[in-house]
CSV table of C-alpha atoms and ligand atoms in Angstrom, one decimal:
chain,number,residue,atom,x,y,z
A,952,MET,CA,-174.6,43.5,-23.8
A,953,GLU,CA,-172.8,46.5,-24.9
A,954,ILE,CA,-173.6,47.4,-28.5
A,955,VAL,CA,-170.5,48.3,-30.5
A,956,GLU,CA,-171.0,50.4,-33.7
A,957,LEU,CA,-168.1,50.9,-36.2
A,958,LYS,CA,-170.0,53.2,-38.4
A,959,LYS,CA,-173.7,54.0,-38.4
A,960,GLY,CA,-175.5,50.7,-39.0
A,961,ILE,CA,-172.3,48.5,-38.9
A,962,TYR,CA,-171.8,46.6,-35.7
A,963,TRP,CA,-169.3,44.3,-34.1
A,964,VAL,CA,-171.2,41.1,-33.0
A,965,GLY,CA,-168.2,38.8,-32.3
A,966,ALA,CA,-167.1,37.0,-29.2
A,967,VAL,CA,-164.2,37.4,-26.7
A,968,ASP,CA,-162.2,34.3,-25.9
A,969,TRP,CA,-160.6,35.3,-22.6
A,970,ASN,CA,-159.2,31.9,-21.8
A,971,ILE,CA,-157.5,30.5,-24.9
A,972,ARG,CA,-153.7,30.2,-24.2
A,973,ASP,CA,-152.6,28.1,-27.2
A,974,PHE,CA,-153.9,28.8,-30.7
A,975,HIS,CA,-152.6,25.8,-32.7
A,976,GLY,CA,-149.0,26.1,-31.3
A,977,TYR,CA,-149.0,29.9,-30.9
A,978,SER,CA,-149.1,31.1,-27.3
A,979,THR,CA,-152.0,33.5,-26.6
A,980,PRO,CA,-151.4,34.9,-23.0
A,981,PHE,CA,-153.9,37.6,-23.7
A,982,GLY,CA,-156.6,35.4,-25.3
A,983,THR,CA,-158.2,36.4,-28.5
A,984,THR,CA,-161.4,37.5,-30.1
A,985,TYR,CA,-163.4,36.2,-33.0
A,986,ASN,CA,-164.9,39.2,-34.8
A,987,ALA,CA,-168.1,39.1,-36.8
A,988,TYR,CA,-169.8,42.2,-38.2
A,989,LEU,CA,-173.5,42.9,-38.8
A,990,ILE,CA,-174.5,45.4,-41.5
A,991,LEU,CA,-178.1,46.8,-41.4
A,992,ASP,CA,-179.5,47.9,-44.7
A,993,GLU,CA,-182.3,46.9,-47.0
A,994,LYS,CA,-180.6,43.5,-47.0
A,995,ASN,CA,-179.1,42.7,-43.6
A,996,VAL,CA,-175.7,41.1,-43.8
A,997,LEU,CA,-173.5,39.2,-41.4
A,998,VAL,CA,-169.8,39.1,-42.2
A,999,ASP,CA,-168.2,36.0,-40.8
A,1000,THR,CA,-169.2,34.1,-37.6
A,1001,VAL,CA,-167.3,32.9,-34.6
A,1002,LYS,CA,-165.8,29.7,-33.2
A,1003,ALA,CA,-168.5,27.2,-32.5
A,1004,PRO,CA,-168.4,27.3,-28.7
A,1005,PHE,CA,-169.1,31.0,-28.9
A,1006,TYR,CA,-172.3,30.8,-31.1
A,1007,LEU,CA,-174.6,31.9,-28.3
A,1008,GLU,CA,-172.4,34.9,-27.4
A,1009,MET,CA,-172.6,36.0,-31.1
A,1010,MET,CA,-176.3,35.4,-31.3
A,1011,GLY,CA,-176.8,37.4,-28.0
A,1012,ARG,CA,-175.1,40.4,-29.6
A,1013,ILE,CA,-177.0,40.1,-32.8
A,1014,SER,CA,-180.4,39.8,-31.0
A,1015,GLU,CA,-179.6,43.1,-29.1
A,1016,ILE,CA,-179.7,44.7,-32.5
A,1017,ILE,CA,-182.1,42.8,-34.7
A,1018,ASP,CA,-184.1,39.6,-34.8
A,1019,PRO,CA,-181.4,37.2,-36.3
A,1020,SER,CA,-184.1,35.7,-38.6
A,1021,LYS,CA,-183.9,39.1,-40.5
A,1022,ILE,CA,-180.4,38.4,-41.7
A,1023,ASP,CA,-180.6,37.9,-45.5
A,1024,VAL,CA,-176.9,37.3,-46.4
A,1025,ILE,CA,-173.9,35.8,-44.7
A,1026,VAL,CA,-170.5,36.6,-46.1
A,1027,SER,CA,-167.9,33.9,-45.2
A,1028,ASN,CA,-164.5,35.5,-45.8
A,1029,HIS,CA,-162.6,32.5,-44.6
A,1030,VAL,CA,-163.2,28.8,-44.0
A,1031,GLU,CA,-161.0,28.2,-40.9
A,1032,MET,CA,-163.2,27.2,-38.0
A,1033,ASP,CA,-162.5,30.1,-35.8
A,1034,HIS,CA,-164.6,32.1,-38.2
A,1035,SER,CA,-166.9,29.6,-39.8
A,1036,GLY,CA,-167.5,27.3,-36.8
A,1037,SER,CA,-171.0,28.9,-36.0
A,1038,LEU,CA,-172.1,29.0,-39.7
A,1039,PRO,CA,-174.0,25.7,-39.8
A,1040,GLN,CA,-175.9,26.7,-36.6
A,1041,ILE,CA,-176.8,30.2,-37.7
A,1042,VAL,CA,-177.9,29.0,-41.2
A,1043,GLU,CA,-180.2,26.5,-39.6
A,1044,ARG,CA,-181.5,29.1,-37.1
A,1045,ILE,CA,-182.4,31.8,-39.6
A,1046,GLY,CA,-183.3,29.5,-42.4
A,1047,ASN,CA,-181.4,29.3,-45.7
A,1048,PRO,CA,-179.8,32.8,-46.1
A,1049,ILE,CA,-177.5,33.4,-49.0
A,1050,VAL,CA,-173.9,32.5,-48.1
A,1051,MET,CA,-171.4,34.5,-50.2
A,1052,THR,CA,-167.9,33.2,-50.3
A,1053,SER,CA,-165.1,32.6,-52.8
A,1054,GLU,CA,-165.1,29.4,-55.0
A,1055,ARG,CA,-162.5,27.8,-52.8
A,1056,GLY,CA,-164.5,29.0,-49.7
A,1057,MET,CA,-167.6,27.1,-51.0
A,1058,LYS,CA,-165.6,23.9,-51.5
A,1059,GLY,CA,-163.9,24.3,-48.1
A,1060,LEU,CA,-167.2,24.9,-46.3
A,1061,GLU,CA,-168.8,21.9,-48.0
A,1062,LYS,CA,-166.0,19.7,-47.0
A,1063,HIS,CA,-166.0,20.9,-43.4
A,1064,TYR,CA,-169.8,20.9,-42.7
A,1065,ARG,CA,-171.3,18.6,-45.4
A,1066,LYS,CA,-174.5,20.7,-45.1
A,1067,PRO,CA,-176.4,22.1,-48.0
A,1068,MET,CA,-176.2,25.9,-48.0
A,1069,ASN,CA,-177.5,28.5,-50.4
A,1070,PHE,CA,-174.0,29.4,-51.7
A,1071,LYS,CA,-173.2,32.2,-54.1
A,1072,THR,CA,-169.6,32.4,-55.1
A,1073,VAL,CA,-167.7,35.7,-55.8
A,1074,LYS,CA,-164.4,36.7,-57.1
A,1075,THR,CA,-162.3,39.9,-57.0
A,1076,GLY,CA,-164.2,43.0,-58.1
A,1077,ASP,CA,-167.7,41.4,-57.7
A,1078,THR,CA,-170.1,43.6,-55.8
A,1079,LEU,CA,-173.4,43.2,-53.9
A,1080,SER,CA,-175.8,46.0,-53.6
A,1081,ILE,CA,-177.6,45.8,-50.2
A,1082,GLY,CA,-179.6,49.1,-50.4
A,1083,ARG,CA,-177.7,52.2,-49.5
A,1084,ARG,CA,-174.5,50.3,-49.5
A,1085,THR,CA,-172.4,48.2,-51.9
A,1086,LEU,CA,-170.2,45.4,-50.8
A,1087,THR,CA,-167.1,44.7,-52.9
A,1088,PHE,CA,-165.2,41.4,-52.6
A,1089,VAL,CA,-161.4,41.0,-53.0
A,1090,GLU,CA,-160.0,37.5,-53.1
A,1091,ALA,CA,-156.9,37.2,-50.9
A,1092,PRO,CA,-155.6,33.7,-51.4
A,1093,MET,CA,-153.2,32.6,-48.6
A,1094,LEU,CA,-154.1,35.5,-46.3
A,1095,HIS,CA,-154.6,33.2,-44.5
A,1096,TRP,CA,-155.8,30.1,-46.5
A,1097,PRO,CA,-156.4,29.7,-50.3
A,1098,ASP,CA,-160.1,30.6,-49.8
A,1099,SER,CA,-159.6,33.9,-47.9
A,1100,MET,CA,-161.1,37.1,-49.2
A,1101,PHE,CA,-161.7,40.7,-48.0
A,1102,THR,CA,-165.0,42.5,-48.0
A,1103,TYR,CA,-165.1,46.2,-48.5
A,1104,ILE,CA,-168.0,48.5,-47.8
A,1105,LYS,CA,-167.6,51.4,-50.2
A,1106,GLU,CA,-169.9,54.0,-48.8
A,1107,ASP,CA,-168.5,53.7,-45.3
A,1108,ARG,CA,-164.9,53.1,-46.3
A,1109,VAL,CA,-164.8,50.0,-44.1
A,1110,LEU,CA,-162.5,47.1,-44.9
A,1111,LEU,CA,-163.2,43.7,-43.4
A,1112,PRO,CA,-160.0,41.7,-44.3
A,1113,ASN,CA,-160.6,38.7,-42.0
A,1114,ASP,CA,-157.2,37.4,-40.6
A,1115,ALA,CA,-155.1,40.1,-42.1
A,1116,PHE,CA,-154.2,43.0,-39.7
A,1117,GLY,CA,-155.4,41.1,-36.6
A,1118,GLN,CA,-154.0,40.5,-33.2
A,1119,HIS,CA,-154.6,37.8,-30.6
A,1120,TYR,CA,-155.8,40.1,-27.9
A,1121,ALA,CA,-158.8,39.8,-25.7
A,1122,SER,CA,-159.8,43.0,-23.9
A,1123,SER,CA,-162.9,45.1,-22.9
A,1124,GLN,CA,-161.9,47.5,-25.6
A,1125,ARG,CA,-162.8,47.0,-29.3
A,1126,PHE,CA,-160.9,49.8,-30.9
A,1127,GLU,CA,-157.1,50.3,-31.2
A,1128,ASP,CA,-157.2,53.9,-30.1
A,1129,GLU,CA,-158.7,52.8,-26.8
A,1130,VAL,CA,-155.6,50.8,-26.1
A,1131,GLY,CA,-152.7,52.8,-27.4
A,1132,ASN,CA,-149.3,51.6,-28.7
A,1133,GLU,CA,-149.5,48.3,-27.0
A,1134,VAL,CA,-151.6,47.1,-30.0
A,1135,MET,CA,-148.6,47.1,-32.3
A,1136,LYS,CA,-146.8,44.6,-30.0
A,1137,HIS,CA,-149.7,42.1,-30.4
A,1138,ALA,CA,-150.0,42.9,-34.1
A,1139,ALA,CA,-146.3,42.2,-34.7
A,1140,LYS,CA,-146.4,38.8,-32.9
A,1141,TYR,CA,-149.5,37.8,-34.8
A,1142,TYR,CA,-147.9,38.8,-38.2
A,1143,ALA,CA,-144.6,37.0,-37.3
A,1144,ASN,CA,-146.3,33.8,-36.4
A,1145,ILE,CA,-149.2,33.6,-38.8
A,1146,LEU,CA,-148.5,35.7,-41.9
A,1147,TRP,CA,-144.7,35.9,-42.1
A,1148,PRO,CA,-144.4,33.1,-44.7
A,1149,LEU,CA,-146.9,35.0,-46.9
A,1150,ALA,CA,-144.9,38.3,-46.9
A,1151,PRO,CA,-144.5,38.5,-50.7
A,1152,LEU,CA,-148.3,38.0,-51.2
A,1153,ILE,CA,-149.0,40.6,-48.6
A,1154,LEU,CA,-146.9,43.2,-50.5
A,1155,LYS,CA,-148.8,42.3,-53.6
A,1156,LYS,CA,-152.2,42.5,-52.0
A,1157,VAL,CA,-151.5,45.8,-50.4
A,1158,ASP,CA,-150.3,47.2,-53.7
A,1159,GLU,CA,-153.5,45.8,-55.4
A,1160,VAL,CA,-155.7,47.4,-52.8
A,1161,VAL,CA,-153.8,50.8,-53.1
A,1162,LYS,CA,-154.2,50.6,-56.9
A,1163,MET,CA,-157.9,50.0,-56.6
A,1164,GLY,CA,-157.9,53.5,-55.0
A,1165,ILE,CA,-160.2,52.4,-52.2
A,1166,PRO,CA,-160.1,54.8,-49.3
A,1167,ILE,CA,-160.1,53.2,-45.9
A,1168,ASP,CA,-161.5,54.8,-42.7
A,1169,VAL,CA,-161.8,51.6,-40.6
A,1170,ILE,CA,-160.2,48.1,-40.8
A,1171,GLY,CA,-162.1,45.5,-39.0
A,1172,PRO,CA,-160.0,42.3,-38.8
A,1173,SER,CA,-161.3,39.0,-37.6
A,1174,HIS,CA,-159.2,38.9,-34.4
A,1175,GLY,CA,-158.5,41.6,-31.8
A,1176,LEU,CA,-158.9,45.4,-32.0
A,1177,ILE,CA,-160.5,47.3,-34.8
A,1178,TRP,CA,-158.3,50.0,-36.5
A,1179,ARG,CA,-160.3,53.2,-36.7
A,1180,LYS,CA,-158.0,56.1,-35.7
A,1181,ASP,CA,-155.1,55.5,-38.1
A,1182,PRO,CA,-155.6,52.3,-40.2
A,1183,GLY,CA,-152.6,53.5,-42.4
A,1184,ARG,CA,-150.4,52.6,-39.4
A,1185,ILE,CA,-151.1,48.9,-39.5
A,1186,ILE,CA,-150.9,48.9,-43.4
A,1187,GLN,CA,-147.4,50.6,-43.2
A,1188,ALA,CA,-146.2,48.2,-40.6
A,1189,TYR,CA,-147.2,45.2,-42.8
A,1190,VAL,CA,-145.3,46.7,-45.7
A,1191,GLU,CA,-142.2,47.1,-43.5
A,1192,TRP,CA,-142.4,43.7,-42.0
A,1193,SER,CA,-143.1,42.1,-45.4
A,1194,GLN,CA,-140.0,43.9,-46.8
A,1195,GLY,CA,-137.9,42.3,-44.0
A,1196,LYS,CA,-136.8,45.6,-42.6
A,1197,SER,CA,-134.8,44.9,-39.4
A,1198,LYS,CA,-133.2,46.8,-36.7
A,1199,GLY,CA,-129.7,46.6,-35.2
A,1200,LYS,CA,-130.9,43.7,-33.1
A,1201,VAL,CA,-129.3,40.2,-32.6
A,1202,ILE,CA,-130.9,37.4,-30.6
A,1203,VAL,CA,-129.2,34.4,-29.0
A,1204,VAL,CA,-131.5,31.4,-28.8
A,1205,TYR,CA,-130.2,28.4,-26.9
A,1206,ASP,CA,-130.8,25.4,-24.6
A,1207,THR,CA,-128.3,23.9,-22.2
A,1208,MET,CA,-127.8,20.6,-20.4
A,1209,TRP,CA,-125.2,21.3,-17.7
A,1210,GLY,CA,-124.7,25.0,-18.2
A,1211,SER,CA,-121.9,24.9,-20.7
A,1212,THR,CA,-123.9,26.2,-23.7
A,1213,GLU,CA,-125.4,28.8,-21.4
A,1214,SER,CA,-122.0,30.1,-20.4
A,1215,MET,CA,-121.1,30.3,-24.1
A,1216,ALA,CA,-124.4,32.1,-24.8
A,1217,LYS,CA,-123.8,34.7,-22.1
A,1218,ALA,CA,-120.2,35.3,-23.3
A,1219,ILE,CA,-121.4,35.7,-26.9
A,1220,LEU,CA,-124.1,38.1,-25.7
A,1221,GLN,CA,-121.4,40.2,-24.0
A,1222,GLY,CA,-119.5,40.4,-27.3
A,1223,LEU,CA,-122.7,41.5,-29.1
A,1224,ILE,CA,-123.4,44.2,-26.6
A,1225,GLU,CA,-119.9,45.4,-26.7
A,1226,GLU,CA,-120.1,45.7,-30.4
A,1227,GLY,CA,-123.2,47.9,-30.1
A,1228,ALA,CA,-126.0,45.4,-31.0
A,1229,GLU,CA,-129.3,45.5,-29.3
A,1230,ALA,CA,-129.1,41.9,-28.0
A,1231,ARG,CA,-131.4,39.5,-26.2
A,1232,LEU,CA,-130.8,36.1,-24.7
A,1233,LEU,CA,-133.6,33.6,-25.2
A,1234,HIS,CA,-133.6,30.2,-23.4
A,1235,LEU,CA,-135.7,27.7,-25.3
A,1236,ARG,CA,-137.4,26.3,-22.2
A,1237,SER,CA,-138.1,29.7,-20.7
A,1238,ASN,CA,-139.6,31.3,-23.8
A,1239,HIS,CA,-142.5,30.1,-25.9
A,1240,ARG,CA,-141.5,29.4,-29.6
A,1241,SER,CA,-144.0,32.0,-30.8
A,1242,ASP,CA,-142.5,34.7,-28.5
A,1243,ILE,CA,-139.0,33.9,-29.9
A,1244,ILE,CA,-140.4,34.3,-33.5
A,1245,ASP,CA,-141.8,37.6,-32.4
A,1246,GLU,CA,-138.3,38.7,-31.2
A,1247,MET,CA,-136.9,37.5,-34.5
A,1248,LEU,CA,-139.2,39.7,-36.6
A,1249,GLU,CA,-137.0,42.8,-36.2
A,1250,ALA,CA,-133.7,41.1,-35.6
A,1251,ARG,CA,-131.0,41.1,-38.3
A,1252,GLY,CA,-129.0,38.3,-36.8
A,1253,ILE,CA,-129.9,35.1,-34.9
A,1254,LEU,CA,-127.5,32.8,-33.1
A,1255,PHE,CA,-128.5,29.3,-32.2
A,1256,GLY,CA,-126.7,27.4,-29.5
A,1257,SER,CA,-127.3,23.8,-28.5
A,1258,PRO,CA,-125.6,21.1,-26.5
A,1259,THR,CA,-125.0,17.8,-28.3
A,1260,LEU,CA,-127.3,15.0,-27.4
A,1261,ASN,CA,-126.9,11.6,-29.1
A,1262,ASN,CA,-124.8,13.1,-31.9
A,1263,GLY,CA,-127.4,15.7,-32.7
A,1264,MET,CA,-129.1,18.9,-31.5
A,1265,PHE,CA,-131.1,19.2,-28.3
A,1266,PRO,CA,-134.8,18.3,-28.8
A,1267,THR,CA,-136.0,21.8,-27.9
A,1268,MET,CA,-133.9,23.2,-30.7
A,1269,GLY,CA,-135.4,20.6,-33.2
A,1270,ASP,CA,-138.9,21.7,-32.2
A,1271,PHE,CA,-138.0,25.3,-32.7
A,1272,LEU,CA,-136.3,24.9,-36.0
A,1273,THR,CA,-139.2,22.8,-37.3
A,1274,TYR,CA,-141.6,25.7,-36.4
A,1275,LEU,CA,-139.1,28.2,-37.9
A,1276,LYS,CA,-138.9,26.4,-41.2
A,1277,GLY,CA,-142.5,26.9,-42.0
A,1278,LEU,CA,-142.4,30.6,-41.4
A,1279,ARG,CA,-139.6,31.2,-43.9
A,1280,PRO,CA,-138.2,34.4,-42.5
A,1281,SER,CA,-136.1,36.3,-45.1
A,1282,GLY,CA,-133.2,38.8,-44.8
A,1283,LYS,CA,-131.7,37.3,-41.6
A,1284,VAL,CA,-128.2,35.9,-41.0
A,1285,PHE,CA,-127.8,32.9,-38.7
A,1286,GLY,CA,-124.8,31.8,-36.6
A,1287,LEU,CA,-124.2,28.5,-34.7
A,1288,PHE,CA,-122.5,27.3,-31.6
A,1289,GLU,CA,-122.4,24.1,-29.7
A,1290,SER,CA,-121.1,22.3,-26.6
A,1291,TYR,CA,-120.2,18.6,-26.8
A,1292,GLY,CA,-118.6,15.8,-24.9
A,1293,TRP,CA,-116.9,13.7,-27.5
A,1294,GLY,CA,-118.0,13.6,-31.2
A,1295,GLY,CA,-120.3,16.7,-31.4
A,1296,GLY,CA,-123.1,16.9,-33.9
A,1297,ALA,CA,-125.5,19.7,-32.8
A,1298,ILE,CA,-124.1,22.3,-35.3
A,1299,LYS,CA,-124.1,19.7,-38.1
A,1300,GLU,CA,-127.8,19.0,-37.5
A,1301,MET,CA,-128.8,22.7,-37.1
A,1302,LYS,CA,-126.8,23.7,-40.2
A,1303,LYS,CA,-128.4,21.0,-42.3
A,1304,THR,CA,-131.9,22.2,-41.3
A,1305,LEU,CA,-131.1,25.9,-41.9
A,1306,GLU,CA,-129.3,25.3,-45.2
A,1307,GLY,CA,-132.0,23.0,-46.4
A,1308,GLU,CA,-134.3,26.1,-46.2
A,1309,LYS,CA,-131.7,28.2,-48.0
A,1310,PHE,CA,-131.2,30.5,-45.0
A,1311,GLU,CA,-128.0,32.5,-44.9
A,1312,VAL,CA,-125.7,30.7,-42.3
A,1313,TRP,CA,-122.4,32.4,-41.3
A,1314,ASP,CA,-119.5,30.2,-42.1
A,1315,LYS,CA,-117.8,30.7,-38.7
A,1316,GLU,CA,-119.0,28.5,-35.8
A,1317,LEU,CA,-118.0,28.0,-32.2
A,1318,ARG,CA,-117.5,24.6,-30.5
A,1319,VAL,CA,-116.5,23.9,-26.9
A,1320,GLN,CA,-115.8,20.5,-25.3
A,1321,TYR,CA,-117.3,20.0,-21.9
A,1322,LEU,CA,-117.2,23.3,-19.9
A,1323,PRO,CA,-115.6,26.4,-21.4
A,1324,ASP,CA,-112.5,27.6,-19.7
A,1325,SER,CA,-111.5,31.3,-19.5
A,1326,GLU,CA,-109.7,31.2,-22.9
A,1327,GLU,CA,-112.7,29.7,-24.5
A,1328,LEU,CA,-115.0,32.3,-22.9
A,1329,LYS,CA,-112.8,35.0,-24.3
A,1330,LYS,CA,-113.1,33.3,-27.7
A,1331,ALA,CA,-116.9,33.3,-27.3
A,1332,ILE,CA,-116.9,37.1,-26.6
A,1333,GLN,CA,-114.9,37.6,-29.7
A,1334,PHE,CA,-117.2,35.3,-31.7
A,1335,GLY,CA,-120.1,37.6,-30.5
A,1336,LYS,CA,-118.3,40.7,-31.6
A,1337,GLU,CA,-117.5,39.3,-35.0
A,1338,PHE,CA,-121.1,38.1,-35.5
A,1339,ALA,CA,-122.5,41.6,-34.6
A,1340,ARG,CA,-120.2,43.1,-37.2
A,1341,LYS,CA,-121.4,40.6,-39.8
A,1342,ALA,CA,-125.0,40.9,-39.0
A,1343,LEU,CA,-125.1,44.6,-38.7
A,1344,ASP,CA,-122.9,45.1,-41.8
A,1345,LYS,CA,-120.2,47.0,-40.0
B,711,FEO,FE1,-158.4,33.3,-37.8
B,711,FEO,FE2,-157.1,31.6,-40.5
B,711,FEO,O1,-158.3,31.9,-39.1
């Protein structure tokens, strides 16, 4: 196996999951990686493990570098099983190493594995001298779970922040500079679908890390590529995404039964484009929900269109809005349109969901009975133009 060294004596010993296509509801067309890191010093330290089915892959990489039984300490930055899944096996294999984790991490690991381990809990600012190096721990609750923490290696200026700054991207490369700008596309989708609801916490944590004055040469997240050329680039992107900075972009998300809502959506799109918006049309059954969320990250306005079914919205719209609610995007304006046969009800149901989350919903809406005629399509174009002006603050 190829040996990957981040800095002298610090190795990537994770696993590549080429085949995963659904990560708890998030589409992963490029797979993912589970990153674990091995630090060789007077005390040898393994930071995080990998998802359980990849235990042997991780052990193979470790064995290329040292005898695994020589690991003294395992740091568990995060309980979720994509990172702790191999912990019980490796603890058993190497015999009772110290397992360093946050207080909540210890409780979570005990509840997951019901296995006695030699835990030592740490909190923000605690350090561990391992010889030439010192590890510093920074609690990062909710990035991604309450137990999450970062590990920082002072002498090498390496930050291991677990889920923060990651991407779901499997490749033969390990570093972002080997891939180029494409990495930002994967990082944005990951942020939008996993960390978006935690935006205020991210800003606070970034500020805290900056105030600690810790220089960073390398960021080794727990998924995807390692940032070594310009780690400031991903930190800056997180700040901007967390601040809700958006572009002059509007997206139209819709489903259709007999083509009526689709005709409306296309006419609205025409109006948006004529008004100068960067606009995209996204059919709910042709685009995965996690890709639509990715499109939403840098959009200022979002239009939802649904046919009426049984006095309510179409089921695919219900699925999408349920997913969206949990992500709590801020700084967006939403507009609604529907087609109906008799009583209607799609707008009413979509509005109730969005307003229940305190999202900003435009007070104008567009409704068409059965199929839109040419006058109604002209109104739809006009509706798109007005929404573009509203969303883009013209
Ligand atoms: Fe990659 Fe929250 O686990």
